[in-house]
C-alpha cells in the first residue's frame, strides 16, 4: 500500500477538481476550499495520499471539489467513516469537513467520541450557525434570539453549543478557530492542525450569505486571540470562559498519544486459529 | 421407550441451577467429553434476564449423528436447585420416560416438574459434594450424566485435566473426586441411555455459531471490524477481536451502531475487507448507512444475530423476525445481499461466502444468523477449506480517465483504493454520474440503478443459493435455523414412509425465482415454516417468487425453538389435507 512520493511540488490549484461548486455566490465555503488546497500544497502532499470525508450540507460538498480521494457520506457520520479509514490506513492524510448541523447536531455523539478517541485526523467545521442546505433552520450554534426561521419564528431561546468547549472537554488534541474571510490565516491553521498528531479540530467561521446575511459583519467581529496557544488544558478552559466566539488562532495544542490499531500478525496461517476448535 | 441401549436416536440432558452453580461449566465439559468419544451434539443455553446470578440451564442433545436442533424432550434432568424453575420449565419438556435427579436439600420437587410423570430420584448432591474438600455439586452431576450415557471414564478425566489444569492441583483433584462420586452412584441406577460414539469418525470441531461466523469472516478475508456490543451477537466480537489481532487485523469498539457501520464503510473504502456484527436494534440503526454502502458501492458485511423483536424484544432468545428489515429496510431502490446460515457449522460457510459475494459485487451483505445458531455450541465434522476469499476488482496506479462508477456489462466497476495515483474520486451517496460527480440527471439515475441491480442479479451463485434435500411431491420451504429442525422432522417422516422435499434458501436477496421454480419441479404442494409471528418468510415467498404450486404457511413466534415432533405433527396434518 505504499504511496508514490510527489515528483514535483504541487500548487494549490492541483488539488482542485473541475467540478463547479453548487454554493451561492459569496458563500464563505469558497475560501475554505481554497484554504484547504493551499494547506495541502504547502504540506507537499500528493492528492492520492489525501482523503477528505464529509457528511451532508452545503459545506459537506467539499470533497467533490478537491482532486484528492473523497467520501461524501450520510448526514452526521463523517467522523465515524473517517475513523474507520484512518485506523485501517494510517499512512493516509485524513480530513473531515462539514457544517455545524452535521457535526454538532446529528453527528454530536460522534464528535464527542472522535475527540475522545484522538485518531490522527483533522476535522474542519464550517460554522455558519444555520442549516444552509435545508434553507435556513437554526443549528446548535445559532444564537437564541435569531428569529429568521419559519421553524423558530421567535428564536430558539436555547443556549448555543460551544464547539471549542466541547472539543476541549472531550479530549481533542488540537483546537483552533479560523475565519473564512482570512484564507491565508485559515490555511496556516489547517497546516498546523494536520501536522499535529491526534485529533485536530478547526472551527472555521464561514458565513452563510443567503440565510444569515447578518454574518457579513463577521469580518469586523473577528480578532486574533490576544494570547499564544497553550498546551495546558486548564488554561485553555479558562480562556474559553472569556471567549466572545470571535477569537481566532490556536487555542490548545496538546501531546496526547493518538489512538491507533495494530495490524501486525503474530501467526502465519489460519490453521493456527482453527486449532482451538479441534476436538 | 423400549429402545435398546445404544440405539437411541439421541439423548437430551438438562442441567439447571442458579447462576454460579456451574451448570454451564459442567455442560461444556460434558459436550467436550462427548465430542472426544466420537459423538455429535448441540449445547443450547438458556439463561434468565439477570445480568449475573440468574437461573441457567445447560441443554445438551447428543447423538451418533449430527444434531441440528433440540430433542423432543429431556431424557435426563439434573436440578442442582429449583431457582426460578417456573420461569423456564416450559423449555424443559419431560415425559414419564425421563429421569429427574433432585437434591432434597433444595426442597420439594416443584409441581411443573413432578406433573410430567418423570421418574424422580432424590440425590443429596450438595451434602455429597461437601464431604469432598472443595467438591462442587455440578461436577457430581457431570459424573452422574457421564455414566448414564456411557461416556468412558478416561475421556471424562482427560477433559477435567485439560479444563482445570490452569486452576491448580486442588481444583482438579476436587473435581475428580466429585465426578467419581457421581459416577459411582449413577452405576447403581436402573436407567441407561448409553450412546455409541465413533471416535474414529474423522476430525471433529466444537464451536458456537457466533465463533463459526467469526472464523468465516476471517477466512473470507475480513481484517477490520467495528462494532457496538449487543446480545446475542457479542460473542462474535469477543471471539474475533483476539483472533483478528493474531492474523493481522483489528477491531475497534464504536460509540454506537451508526458509527460502527460508517467505520466499516470507511475501512472498506480504504481497501480493507470490513465487517460488523449486531442484532435487530443495531441493524435498525444501520439502515441509512447500508443504503450509503449500496449507493457508493462499498462492500461491507453485517452479521445480524436475530433475537425476539420488535424493539429490545427478547434479547436472549431466538426468532426469525428480522427478515423484513434485512430484505426491505433500506430506503430507495437499494439492491443488496442477504444470506442466512442454516446450521451452526453453516455460520462459517455463510459468513465466508458473504464476504466473498460482498467484495466481488461491491455491495453490502447482511448475514441473518439467530440466537439459536449463534449461542449454541455444536460438535460438527471439521469444515472443508473453502476457496471463497475476498476478490475485489481494483485499478492500478497510473490509471487515466478513471471512472469509479463506469457502466460495465456485469455492473461491477473497478474500484480505486486511496493511495492509488490517478484513481482519485469521491465516493458518493448522492446519485452520481459514471465519474462519481453528483448528478440528478434522469440518465445517470437510471443507468446507476440498473448497474447496481445488474451486479447482483447477473452473478452466478451456483448451488450455494439453497440447501435442498429429498425429492418428494410435497415440499417444505424454510430458512435459517429452522432448516435443521425441518430436516430432522422430514427424516422422521421418511422413517414412516412419507417422502418430503426440503428447500432452504441460503441466499434470500437477491431472490432467485428461476432457481426456486427449478427446485420445486414436480412438487404438488408446499408448506413454508418459520419462527415469525407475521409469517414474513411466507409473504416474501408469495411476493417474490412465481411459485408453481400452492403454498401454505406454518409459523409461530419465538422464544421457544421448534422441535422436530412439533413439525412432524404439522407436516403430517398438512400433508393429509
Ligand atoms: C438523516 C438526514 N436528516 C436530514 C437531512 C437533511 N439535511 C441535509 S443538510 C442538513 C443540515 C445542514 O446543515 P449544516 O451541517 O450546518 O451545513 P450547511 O448546509 O450549513 O453547510 C439537513 C438537516 C439529511 N440529509 N439526512
Ligand atoms: S445556503 Fe448558505 S451555506 Fe449554503 S451555499 Fe448558500 S451561502 Fe453557502
PDB file of N, CA, C and O in Angstrom, chain B residues 57 85 243 272 332:
ATOM      1  N   UNK B  57     -29.799 -22.825  32.389  1.00  0.00           N
ATOM      2  CA  UNK B  57     -29.982 -24.214  32.007  1.00  0.00           C
ATOM      3  C   UNK B  57     -29.019 -24.544  30.886  1.00  0.00           C
ATOM      4  O   UNK B  57     -28.902 -23.792  29.917  1.00  0.00           O
ATOM      5  N   UNK B  85     -37.464 -22.054  38.677  1.00  0.00           N
ATOM      6  CA  UNK B  85     -37.756 -23.131  37.722  1.00  0.00           C
ATOM      7  C   UNK B  85     -39.054 -22.875  36.961  1.00  0.00           C
ATOM      8  O   UNK B  85     -39.166 -23.207  35.782  1.00  0.00           O
ATOM      9  N   UNK B 243      -8.562 -12.929  17.800  1.00  0.00           N
ATOM     10  CA  UNK B 243      -8.116 -13.748  16.672  1.00  0.00           C
ATOM     11  C   UNK B 243      -7.745 -12.901  15.460  1.00  0.00           C
ATOM     12  O   UNK B 243      -6.815 -13.224  14.731  1.00  0.00           O
ATOM     13  N   UNK B 272      -9.703  -2.356   2.933  1.00  0.00           N
ATOM     14  CA  UNK B 272      -9.633  -3.458   3.886  1.00  0.00           C
ATOM     15  C   UNK B 272     -11.015  -4.099   4.029  1.00  0.00           C
ATOM     16  O   UNK B 272     -11.961  -3.423   4.447  1.00  0.00           O
ATOM     17  N   UNK B 332     -35.141   3.804  -0.693  1.00  0.00           N
ATOM     18  CA  UNK B 332     -34.774   3.851  -2.098  1.00  0.00           C
ATOM     19  C   UNK B 332     -34.722   2.444  -2.680  1.00  0.00           C
ATOM     20  O   UNK B 332     -35.033   1.464  -2.010  1.00  0.00           O
TER      21      UNK B 332
END
